[in-house]
Short mmCIF file of the C-alpha atoms (twelve columns), coordinates in Angstrom:
data_MODEL
# 
_entry.id   MODEL 
# 
loop_
_atom_site.group_PDB 
_atom_site.id 
_atom_site.type_symbol 
_atom_site.label_atom_id 
_atom_site.label_alt_id 
_atom_site.label_comp_id 
_atom_site.label_asym_id 
_atom_site.label_seq_id 
_atom_site.Cartn_x 
_atom_site.Cartn_y 
_atom_site.Cartn_z 
_atom_site.pdbx_PDB_model_num 
ATOM 1   C CA . UNK A 1   4.074   11.786  -2.558 1 
ATOM 2   C CA . UNK A 2   5.197   12.170  -6.192 1 
ATOM 3   C CA . UNK A 3   6.738   15.562  -5.449 1 
ATOM 4   C CA . UNK A 4   8.864   14.234  -2.610 1 
ATOM 5   C CA . UNK A 5   12.350  13.247  -3.680 1 
ATOM 6   C CA . UNK A 6   13.177  11.422  -0.451 1 
ATOM 7   C CA . UNK A 7   10.994  9.665   2.103  1 
ATOM 8   C CA . UNK A 8   12.636  9.018   5.436  1 
ATOM 9   C CA . UNK A 9   11.737  5.660   6.918  1 
ATOM 10  C CA . UNK A 10  12.998  3.605   9.788  1 
ATOM 11  C CA . UNK A 11  12.774  -0.018  10.798 1 
ATOM 12  C CA . UNK A 12  11.267  -0.560  14.229 1 
ATOM 13  C CA . UNK A 13  11.774  -3.882  16.018 1 
ATOM 14  C CA . UNK A 14  10.268  -4.992  19.304 1 
ATOM 15  C CA . UNK A 15  9.447   -8.274  21.013 1 
ATOM 16  C CA . UNK A 16  5.805   -9.279  21.209 1 
ATOM 17  C CA . UNK A 17  4.238   -10.402 24.511 1 
ATOM 18  C CA . UNK A 18  4.627   -13.979 23.211 1 
ATOM 19  C CA . UNK A 19  8.367   -13.417 22.853 1 
ATOM 20  C CA . UNK A 20  8.537   -13.268 19.063 1 
ATOM 21  C CA . UNK A 21  10.352  -10.509 17.201 1 
ATOM 22  C CA . UNK A 22  8.106   -7.962  15.494 1 
ATOM 23  C CA . UNK A 23  9.419   -5.518  12.870 1 
ATOM 24  C CA . UNK A 24  7.714   -2.789  10.881 1 
ATOM 25  C CA . UNK A 25  8.805   -0.016  8.500  1 
ATOM 26  C CA . UNK A 26  7.430   3.421   9.303  1 
ATOM 27  C CA . UNK A 27  7.787   7.027   8.255  1 
ATOM 28  C CA . UNK A 28  6.730   8.299   11.686 1 
ATOM 29  C CA . UNK A 29  9.250   10.651  13.317 1 
ATOM 30  C CA . UNK A 30  11.842  9.366   15.757 1 
ATOM 31  C CA . UNK A 31  10.121  11.228  18.621 1 
ATOM 32  C CA . UNK A 32  7.579   8.403   18.606 1 
ATOM 33  C CA . UNK A 33  9.150   5.435   20.339 1 
ATOM 34  C CA . UNK A 34  9.266   1.964   18.854 1 
ATOM 35  C CA . UNK A 35  7.112   0.701   21.747 1 
ATOM 36  C CA . UNK A 36  4.380   3.246   20.897 1 
ATOM 37  C CA . UNK A 37  4.460   2.253   17.218 1 
ATOM 38  C CA . UNK A 38  4.153   -1.457  18.052 1 
ATOM 39  C CA . UNK A 39  1.320   -0.774  20.508 1 
ATOM 40  C CA . UNK A 40  -0.534  1.213   17.838 1 
ATOM 41  C CA . UNK A 41  -0.051  -1.642  15.357 1 
ATOM 42  C CA . UNK A 42  -1.549  -4.194  17.738 1 
ATOM 43  C CA . UNK A 43  -4.541  -1.920  18.425 1 
ATOM 44  C CA . UNK A 44  -5.031  -1.732  14.663 1 
ATOM 45  C CA . UNK A 45  -4.883  -5.519  14.292 1 
ATOM 46  C CA . UNK A 46  -8.484  -6.023  15.508 1 
ATOM 47  C CA . UNK A 47  -9.644  -3.674  12.742 1 
ATOM 48  C CA . UNK A 48  -7.705  -5.714  10.177 1 
ATOM 49  C CA . UNK A 49  -9.350  -8.902  11.449 1 
ATOM 50  C CA . UNK A 50  -12.767 -7.276  11.030 1 
ATOM 51  C CA . UNK A 51  -11.924 -6.274  7.430  1 
ATOM 52  C CA . UNK A 52  -10.782 -9.839  6.759  1 
ATOM 53  C CA . UNK A 53  -14.076 -11.237 8.062  1 
ATOM 54  C CA . UNK A 54  -16.169 -8.750  6.078  1 
ATOM 55  C CA . UNK A 55  -14.260 -9.167  2.842  1 
ATOM 56  C CA . UNK A 56  -13.389 -12.859 2.769  1 
ATOM 57  C CA . UNK A 57  -15.960 -14.605 4.925  1 
ATOM 58  C CA . UNK A 58  -19.052 -12.457 4.409  1 
ATOM 59  C CA . UNK A 59  -18.215 -11.518 0.795  1 
ATOM 60  C CA . UNK A 60  -18.515 -7.796  1.540  1 
ATOM 61  C CA . UNK A 61  -17.514 -6.778  -1.988 1 
ATOM 62  C CA . UNK A 62  -20.352 -8.791  -3.520 1 
ATOM 63  C CA . UNK A 63  -23.088 -6.268  -4.214 1 
ATOM 64  C CA . UNK A 64  -26.506 -6.751  -5.775 1 
ATOM 65  C CA . UNK A 65  -26.352 -3.887  -8.262 1 
ATOM 66  C CA . UNK A 66  -24.171 -1.319  -9.955 1 
ATOM 67  C CA . UNK A 67  -26.071 1.860   -9.102 1 
ATOM 68  C CA . UNK A 68  -24.664 3.782   -6.152 1 
ATOM 69  C CA . UNK A 69  -27.907 3.405   -4.169 1 
ATOM 70  C CA . UNK A 70  -27.648 -0.405  -4.350 1 
ATOM 71  C CA . UNK A 71  -24.001 -0.382  -3.350 1 
ATOM 72  C CA . UNK A 72  -24.806 1.887   -0.401 1 
ATOM 73  C CA . UNK A 73  -27.758 -0.286  0.669  1 
ATOM 74  C CA . UNK A 74  -25.650 -3.444  0.492  1 
ATOM 75  C CA . UNK A 75  -22.839 -1.741  2.405  1 
ATOM 76  C CA . UNK A 76  -25.143 -0.604  5.214  1 
ATOM 77  C CA . UNK A 77  -26.974 -3.943  5.361  1 
ATOM 78  C CA . UNK A 78  -23.734 -5.934  5.506  1 
ATOM 79  C CA . UNK A 79  -22.298 -3.705  8.238  1 
ATOM 80  C CA . UNK A 80  -25.547 -4.102  10.204 1 
ATOM 81  C CA . UNK A 81  -25.493 -7.899  9.839  1 
ATOM 82  C CA . UNK A 82  -21.790 -7.980  10.750 1 
ATOM 83  C CA . UNK A 83  -22.447 -5.975  13.927 1 
ATOM 84  C CA . UNK A 84  -25.348 -8.248  14.945 1 
ATOM 85  C CA . UNK A 85  -23.243 -11.332 14.270 1 
ATOM 86  C CA . UNK A 86  -20.261 -9.981  16.237 1 
ATOM 87  C CA . UNK A 87  -22.541 -9.091  19.165 1 
ATOM 88  C CA . UNK A 88  -23.887 -12.615 19.185 1 
ATOM 89  C CA . UNK A 89  -20.421 -14.188 18.943 1 
ATOM 90  C CA . UNK A 90  -19.170 -11.975 21.779 1 
ATOM 91  C CA . UNK A 91  -22.178 -12.888 23.920 1 
ATOM 92  C CA . UNK A 92  -21.669 -16.616 23.306 1 
ATOM 93  C CA . UNK A 93  -17.945 -16.346 24.064 1 
ATOM 94  C CA . UNK A 94  -18.715 -14.458 27.305 1 
ATOM 95  C CA . UNK A 95  -21.080 -17.267 28.286 1 
ATOM 96  C CA . UNK A 96  -18.308 -19.773 27.578 1 
ATOM 97  C CA . UNK A 97  -15.951 -17.901 29.892 1 
ATOM 98  C CA . UNK A 98  -18.539 -17.921 32.684 1 
ATOM 99  C CA . UNK A 99  -19.212 -21.642 32.436 1 
ATOM 100 C CA . UNK A 100 -16.766 -24.056 33.998 1 
ATOM 101 C CA . UNK A 101 -18.094 -27.053 32.078 1 
ATOM 102 C CA . UNK A 102 -15.200 -27.477 29.675 1 
ATOM 103 C CA . UNK A 103 -11.829 -27.358 31.312 1 
ATOM 104 C CA . UNK A 104 -9.016  -27.552 28.841 1 
ATOM 105 C CA . UNK A 105 -5.397  -26.630 28.526 1 
ATOM 106 C CA . UNK A 106 -6.225  -23.528 26.461 1 
ATOM 107 C CA . UNK A 107 -8.998  -20.975 26.659 1 
ATOM 108 C CA . UNK A 108 -11.682 -21.702 24.092 1 
ATOM 109 C CA . UNK A 109 -13.196 -19.387 21.499 1 
ATOM 110 C CA . UNK A 110 -15.773 -19.877 18.782 1 
ATOM 111 C CA . UNK A 111 -14.873 -21.054 15.318 1 
ATOM 112 C CA . UNK A 112 -15.750 -17.848 13.457 1 
ATOM 113 C CA . UNK A 113 -16.383 -19.573 10.120 1 
ATOM 114 C CA . UNK A 114 -18.909 -21.945 11.663 1 
ATOM 115 C CA . UNK A 115 -20.525 -19.127 13.657 1 
ATOM 116 C CA . UNK A 116 -20.971 -17.059 10.484 1 
ATOM 117 C CA . UNK A 117 -22.449 -20.019 8.628  1 
ATOM 118 C CA . UNK A 118 -24.880 -20.852 11.440 1 
ATOM 119 C CA . UNK A 119 -25.828 -17.206 11.831 1 
ATOM 120 C CA . UNK A 120 -26.508 -16.830 8.095  1 
ATOM 121 C CA . UNK A 121 -28.584 -20.011 8.079  1 
ATOM 122 C CA . UNK A 122 -30.720 -19.315 11.152 1 
ATOM 123 C CA . UNK A 123 -30.888 -15.597 11.838 1 
ATOM 124 C CA . UNK A 124 -33.380 -14.722 9.083  1 
ATOM 125 C CA . UNK A 125 -35.750 -17.349 10.544 1 
ATOM 126 C CA . UNK A 126 -35.353 -15.716 13.952 1 
ATOM 127 C CA . UNK A 127 -36.110 -12.267 12.541 1 
ATOM 128 C CA . UNK A 128 -39.206 -13.481 10.721 1 
ATOM 129 C CA . UNK A 129 -40.656 -15.328 13.723 1 
ATOM 130 C CA . UNK A 130 -43.606 -13.368 15.131 1 
ATOM 131 C CA . UNK A 131 -44.032 -15.299 18.374 1 
ATOM 132 C CA . UNK A 132 -41.654 -13.836 20.973 1 
ATOM 133 C CA . UNK A 133 -41.252 -17.079 22.933 1 
ATOM 134 C CA . UNK A 134 -40.423 -19.068 19.764 1 
ATOM 135 C CA . UNK A 135 -38.010 -16.317 18.669 1 
ATOM 136 C CA . UNK A 136 -36.257 -16.507 22.062 1 
ATOM 137 C CA . UNK A 137 -36.011 -20.312 21.817 1 
ATOM 138 C CA . UNK A 138 -34.608 -20.105 18.289 1 
ATOM 139 C CA . UNK A 139 -31.999 -17.619 19.507 1 
ATOM 140 C CA . UNK A 140 -30.973 -19.904 22.384 1 
ATOM 141 C CA . UNK A 141 -30.745 -22.852 19.974 1 
ATOM 142 C CA . UNK A 142 -28.465 -20.804 17.704 1 
ATOM 143 C CA . UNK A 143 -26.249 -19.933 20.694 1 
ATOM 144 C CA . UNK A 144 -25.978 -23.605 21.682 1 
ATOM 145 C CA . UNK A 145 -25.201 -24.612 18.096 1 
ATOM 146 C CA . UNK A 146 -22.392 -22.032 17.967 1 
ATOM 147 C CA . UNK A 147 -20.941 -23.356 21.237 1 
ATOM 148 C CA . UNK A 148 -20.465 -26.787 19.664 1 
ATOM 149 C CA . UNK A 149 -17.663 -25.449 17.451 1 
ATOM 150 C CA . UNK A 150 -14.802 -24.341 19.657 1 
ATOM 151 C CA . UNK A 151 -11.141 -23.774 18.960 1 
ATOM 152 C CA . UNK A 152 -8.267  -23.391 21.405 1 
ATOM 153 C CA . UNK A 153 -6.938  -19.852 21.777 1 
ATOM 154 C CA . UNK A 154 -3.170  -20.154 21.774 1 
ATOM 155 C CA . UNK A 155 -0.839  -17.286 22.603 1 
ATOM 156 C CA . UNK A 156 1.759   -18.061 19.966 1 
ATOM 157 C CA . UNK A 157 2.632   -20.559 17.288 1 
ATOM 158 C CA . UNK A 158 5.406   -22.865 18.476 1 
ATOM 159 C CA . UNK A 159 6.374   -24.203 15.051 1 
ATOM 160 C CA . UNK A 160 6.703   -22.568 11.669 1 
ATOM 161 C CA . UNK A 161 3.842   -23.253 9.280  1 
ATOM 162 C CA . UNK A 162 4.466   -24.704 5.855  1 
ATOM 163 C CA . UNK A 163 2.340   -23.511 2.979  1 
ATOM 164 C CA . UNK A 164 1.454   -25.410 -0.172 1 
ATOM 165 C CA . UNK A 165 1.267   -23.623 -3.489 1 
ATOM 166 C CA . UNK A 166 -2.057  -25.191 -4.481 1 
ATOM 167 C CA . UNK A 167 -5.053  -25.987 -2.331 1 
ATOM 168 C CA . UNK A 168 -5.312  -29.762 -2.332 1 
ATOM 169 C CA . UNK A 169 -8.765  -29.732 -0.710 1 
ATOM 170 C CA . UNK A 170 -10.930 -27.125 -2.398 1 
ATOM 171 C CA . UNK A 171 -13.949 -27.987 -0.234 1 
ATOM 172 C CA . UNK A 172 -12.451 -26.093 2.695  1 
ATOM 173 C CA . UNK A 173 -12.468 -22.846 0.692  1 
ATOM 174 C CA . UNK A 174 -16.238 -22.604 0.334  1 
ATOM 175 C CA . UNK A 175 -18.064 -19.440 1.350  1 
ATOM 176 C CA . UNK A 176 -19.378 -19.444 4.877  1 
ATOM 177 C CA . UNK A 177 -21.932 -16.657 4.370  1 
# 
């Protein structure tokens, strides 16, 4: 990139399915349509959400040692735990969709912060339980506990959010994992 004197970029703008304007700078050639670029961005968004969860909620960058073997072990262990947790969250959310108990204006989804906290608190006990029936019951209890913390899934934000410079309530910034 240092050797290049000029980098050609273009601004791509499209409307999202929610009706909001979406713009992105890209150096992709003009043969690729703006619709294709926006579609690719939205496919990538799920990956960005996963990175956010790993880094900020599960403290992915917190490793137990400095040697490369420890970093690698922590990396593999955290990815494994993340995958188990995501499988469980997806299962619980699928169960919520099947049940008609809670009818609300919006579709419901799990509060990810609470799900991570509950998972971290209970899953090691489940893994260490030798009795299969007790392990199954502990797993079902964890699923029910996760279902208690639901949030509405809205398609778009109707009003602009205002941000404060300082966090007035530091208790809501505690680690969940």
